[in-house]
mmCIF file of N, CA and C in Angstrom:
data_model
loop_
_atom_site.group_PDB
_atom_site.id
_atom_site.type_symbol
_atom_site.label_atom_id
_atom_site.label_comp_id
_atom_site.label_asym_id
_atom_site.label_seq_id
_atom_site.Cartn_x
_atom_site.Cartn_y
_atom_site.Cartn_z
ATOM 1 N N MET A 10 7.755 -28.580 3.232
ATOM 2 C CA MET A 10 8.441 -27.780 4.768
ATOM 3 C C MET A 10 8.610 -26.649 3.868
ATOM 4 N N THR A 11 8.109 -25.734 5.144
ATOM 5 C CA THR A 11 8.566 -24.349 5.064
ATOM 6 C C THR A 11 9.972 -24.288 6.367
ATOM 7 N N ASP A 12 10.446 -22.977 5.684
ATOM 8 C CA ASP A 12 11.567 -22.579 6.508
ATOM 9 C C ASP A 12 11.631 -21.426 7.531
ATOM 10 N N LEU A 13 10.935 -21.080 8.954
ATOM 11 C CA LEU A 13 10.405 -20.412 9.658
ATOM 12 C C LEU A 13 11.471 -19.821 10.103
ATOM 13 N N ALA A 14 13.092 -20.112 10.063
ATOM 14 C CA ALA A 14 14.101 -19.105 10.463
ATOM 15 C C ALA A 14 13.639 -17.849 10.442
ATOM 16 N N PRO A 15 13.984 -16.612 11.342
ATOM 17 C CA PRO A 15 13.812 -15.531 11.532
ATOM 18 C C PRO A 15 14.304 -14.360 10.564
ATOM 19 N N GLN A 16 15.491 -14.873 9.542
ATOM 20 C CA GLN A 16 15.709 -14.529 8.481
ATOM 21 C C GLN A 16 14.773 -14.846 7.543
ATOM 22 N N SER A 17 14.096 -15.886 7.126
ATOM 23 C CA SER A 17 13.454 -16.148 6.319
ATOM 24 C C SER A 17 11.778 -14.668 5.841
ATOM 25 N N GLN A 18 11.221 -15.112 4.682
ATOM 26 C CA GLN A 18 10.101 -14.335 4.612
ATOM 27 C C GLN A 18 9.259 -15.361 3.795
ATOM 28 N N GLU A 19 7.707 -15.130 3.629
ATOM 29 C CA GLU A 19 7.404 -15.823 3.210
ATOM 30 C C GLU A 19 6.765 -15.094 2.302
ATOM 31 N N GLY A 20 6.359 -16.302 0.433
ATOM 32 C CA GLY A 20 6.255 -15.571 -0.351
ATOM 33 C C GLY A 20 7.278 -16.040 -1.498
ATOM 34 N N TRP A 21 8.517 -16.300 -1.207
ATOM 35 C CA TRP A 21 9.552 -16.173 -2.125
ATOM 36 C C TRP A 21 9.587 -17.437 -2.676
ATOM 37 N N ASP A 22 9.764 -17.907 -4.075
ATOM 38 C CA ASP A 22 9.716 -19.180 -4.479
ATOM 39 C C ASP A 22 11.314 -18.886 -5.259
ATOM 40 N N TYR A 23 11.647 -20.053 -4.919
ATOM 41 C CA TYR A 23 13.009 -21.001 -5.317
ATOM 42 C C TYR A 23 12.831 -22.011 -6.994
ATOM 43 N N ILE A 24 13.244 -21.203 -7.948
ATOM 44 C CA ILE A 24 13.229 -21.809 -9.110
ATOM 45 C C ILE A 24 13.929 -21.298 -9.824
ATOM 46 N N ASP A 25 14.628 -22.758 -10.439
ATOM 47 C CA ASP A 25 16.136 -23.102 -11.533
ATOM 48 C C ASP A 25 16.788 -22.339 -10.856
ATOM 49 N N GLY A 26 17.220 -22.496 -9.552
ATOM 50 C CA GLY A 26 18.712 -22.107 -8.702
ATOM 51 C C GLY A 26 18.671 -20.789 -8.131
ATOM 52 N N LYS A 27 17.174 -19.958 -8.629
ATOM 53 C CA LYS A 27 17.093 -18.236 -8.288
ATOM 54 C C LYS A 27 16.380 -18.453 -7.143
ATOM 55 N N PHE A 28 16.296 -17.317 -6.634
ATOM 56 C CA PHE A 28 15.592 -16.509 -5.521
ATOM 57 C C PHE A 28 14.592 -15.734 -6.165
ATOM 58 N N ILE A 29 13.306 -16.557 -6.258
ATOM 59 C CA ILE A 29 12.210 -15.291 -7.270
ATOM 60 C C ILE A 29 11.323 -14.732 -6.205
ATOM 61 N N GLU A 30 11.291 -12.578 -5.868
ATOM 62 C CA GLU A 30 10.459 -12.391 -4.836
ATOM 63 C C GLU A 30 8.916 -12.475 -5.040
ATOM 64 N N PRO A 31 8.312 -11.903 -3.909
ATOM 65 C CA PRO A 31 7.048 -12.176 -4.060
ATOM 66 C C PRO A 31 6.207 -11.442 -4.550
ATOM 67 N N GLN A 32 5.535 -11.866 -5.318
ATOM 68 C CA GLN A 32 4.255 -10.847 -6.451
ATOM 69 C C GLN A 32 3.043 -10.934 -5.796
ATOM 70 N N ILE A 33 3.137 -9.181 -5.755
ATOM 71 C CA ILE A 33 1.667 -8.229 -4.534
ATOM 72 C C ILE A 33 0.888 -8.608 -5.865
ATOM 73 N N SER A 34 0.234 -8.819 -5.324
ATOM 74 C CA SER A 34 -1.712 -8.929 -6.284
ATOM 75 C C SER A 34 -1.788 -7.699 -6.531
ATOM 76 N N VAL A 35 -2.596 -7.203 -7.670
ATOM 77 C CA VAL A 35 -3.247 -5.660 -8.088
ATOM 78 C C VAL A 35 -4.094 -5.722 -6.865
ATOM 79 N N ALA A 36 -4.590 -5.987 -6.606
ATOM 80 C CA ALA A 36 -5.581 -5.888 -5.397
ATOM 81 C C ALA A 36 -5.278 -5.525 -4.205
ATOM 82 N N LYS A 37 -4.083 -6.327 -3.811
ATOM 83 C CA LYS A 37 -3.562 -6.025 -2.739
ATOM 84 C C LYS A 37 -3.021 -4.123 -2.917
ATOM 85 N N GLN A 38 -1.893 -4.319 -4.307
ATOM 86 C CA GLN A 38 -1.277 -3.350 -4.802
ATOM 87 C C GLN A 38 -2.486 -1.703 -3.977
ATOM 88 N N LEU A 39 -3.863 -2.244 -4.829
ATOM 89 C CA LEU A 39 -4.779 -0.926 -4.462
ATOM 90 C C LEU A 39 -5.340 -0.986 -3.454
ATOM 91 N N ALA A 40 -5.523 -1.566 -2.683
ATOM 92 C CA ALA A 40 -5.871 -1.081 -1.078
ATOM 93 C C ALA A 40 -5.170 -0.823 -0.296
ATOM 94 N N ASN A 41 -3.467 -1.230 -0.578
ATOM 95 C CA ASN A 41 -3.085 -0.170 -0.036
ATOM 96 C C ASN A 41 -2.318 1.434 -0.277
ATOM 97 N N ILE A 42 -3.637 1.367 -1.756
ATOM 98 C CA ILE A 42 -3.137 2.954 -2.145
ATOM 99 C C ILE A 42 -4.363 3.580 -1.473
ATOM 100 N N ARG A 43 -5.507 3.002 -1.637
ATOM 101 C CA ARG A 43 -6.156 3.525 -0.829
ATOM 102 C C ARG A 43 -6.476 3.395 0.623
ATOM 103 N N PHE A 44 -5.651 2.495 1.316
ATOM 104 C CA PHE A 44 -5.354 3.151 2.230
ATOM 105 C C PHE A 44 -4.732 4.380 2.777
ATOM 106 N N GLU A 45 -3.347 4.402 2.093
ATOM 107 C CA GLU A 45 -2.708 5.619 1.944
ATOM 108 C C GLU A 45 -3.197 6.763 1.973
ATOM 109 N N ARG A 46 -3.886 6.853 1.125
ATOM 110 C CA ARG A 46 -5.011 8.075 0.644
ATOM 111 C C ARG A 46 -5.956 8.295 1.315
ATOM 112 N N ASN A 47 -6.526 7.496 1.832
ATOM 113 C CA ASN A 47 -7.144 7.356 3.100
ATOM 114 C C ASN A 47 -7.196 7.887 4.492
ATOM 115 N N ARG A 48 -5.846 7.669 4.769
ATOM 116 C CA ARG A 48 -4.703 8.206 5.949
ATOM 117 C C ARG A 48 -4.263 9.777 5.544
ATOM 118 N N LEU A 49 -3.847 9.553 4.650
ATOM 119 C CA LEU A 49 -3.297 11.548 4.521
ATOM 120 C C LEU A 49 -4.505 12.480 4.350
ATOM 121 N N LEU A 50 -5.949 11.566 3.728
ATOM 122 C CA LEU A 50 -6.636 13.012 3.703
ATOM 123 C C LEU A 50 -7.624 13.014 5.736
ATOM 124 N N ALA A 51 -7.120 11.849 5.835
ATOM 125 C CA ALA A 51 -7.659 12.009 7.160
ATOM 126 C C ALA A 51 -6.850 12.714 8.633
ATOM 127 N N GLU A 52 -5.349 12.726 8.066
ATOM 128 C CA GLU A 52 -4.685 13.870 8.614
ATOM 129 C C GLU A 52 -4.449 15.227 7.957
ATOM 130 N N ARG A 53 -5.206 15.739 7.190
ATOM 131 C CA ARG A 53 -5.034 16.229 6.472
ATOM 132 C C ARG A 53 -5.368 17.889 7.445
ATOM 133 N N ASP A 54 -4.630 19.115 7.634
ATOM 134 C CA ASP A 54 -5.601 19.901 8.459
ATOM 135 C C ASP A 54 -6.704 20.614 7.305
ATOM 136 N N TRP A 55 -8.012 20.683 7.603
ATOM 137 C CA TRP A 55 -8.610 20.956 6.607
ATOM 138 C C TRP A 55 -8.937 22.387 6.778
ATOM 139 N N THR A 56 -8.924 23.218 8.628
ATOM 140 C CA THR A 56 -8.813 24.497 8.316
ATOM 141 C C THR A 56 -7.896 25.583 7.602
ATOM 142 N N GLN A 57 -6.825 24.732 7.345
ATOM 143 C CA GLN A 57 -6.114 25.743 6.548
ATOM 144 C C GLN A 57 -6.218 25.875 5.237
ATOM 145 N N LEU A 58 -7.482 25.534 4.647
ATOM 146 C CA LEU A 58 -7.753 25.149 3.157
ATOM 147 C C LEU A 58 -8.641 26.942 3.083
ATOM 148 N N PRO A 59 -8.174 27.296 1.992
ATOM 149 C CA PRO A 59 -9.358 28.585 1.653
ATOM 150 C C PRO A 59 -10.888 28.556 1.226
ATOM 151 N N ASP A 60 -11.463 29.358 2.279
ATOM 152 C CA ASP A 60 -12.830 28.795 1.749
ATOM 153 C C ASP A 60 -13.319 29.070 -0.076
ATOM 154 N N THR A 61 -13.677 28.400 -0.134
ATOM 155 C CA THR A 61 -14.656 28.253 -1.335
ATOM 156 C C THR A 61 -15.948 28.711 -1.833
ATOM 157 N N SER A 62 -16.591 28.868 -2.956
ATOM 158 C CA SER A 62 -18.336 29.056 -2.985
ATOM 159 C C SER A 62 -18.647 27.753 -3.534
ATOM 160 N N LEU A 63 -19.220 27.167 -3.146
ATOM 161 C CA LEU A 63 -19.909 25.751 -3.981
ATOM 162 C C LEU A 63 -20.869 26.105 -5.116
ATOM 163 N N THR A 64 -21.254 27.401 -5.371
ATOM 164 C CA THR A 64 -22.185 28.158 -6.246
ATOM 165 C C THR A 64 -21.419 28.831 -7.041
ATOM 166 N N ASP A 65 -22.025 29.703 -8.270
ATOM 167 C CA ASP A 65 -21.132 30.291 -9.052
ATOM 168 C C ASP A 65 -22.337 32.379 -8.819
ATOM 169 N N GLU A 66 -20.971 32.704 -7.823
ATOM 170 C CA GLU A 66 -21.611 33.915 -7.476
ATOM 171 C C GLU A 66 -20.703 35.272 -8.224
#
């Protein structure tokens, strides 16, 4: 049975009389990092970057 009271959070375990925080999988952590990186790149003001040459001149 699951307690769905407003103050409860899914994922917590109760083992040996102690509450154990939920563990976030590595895949989920990486997905969060990629999402944040992509968001920051999308919001960046590319017009403020200095012009650079792609060839050695």
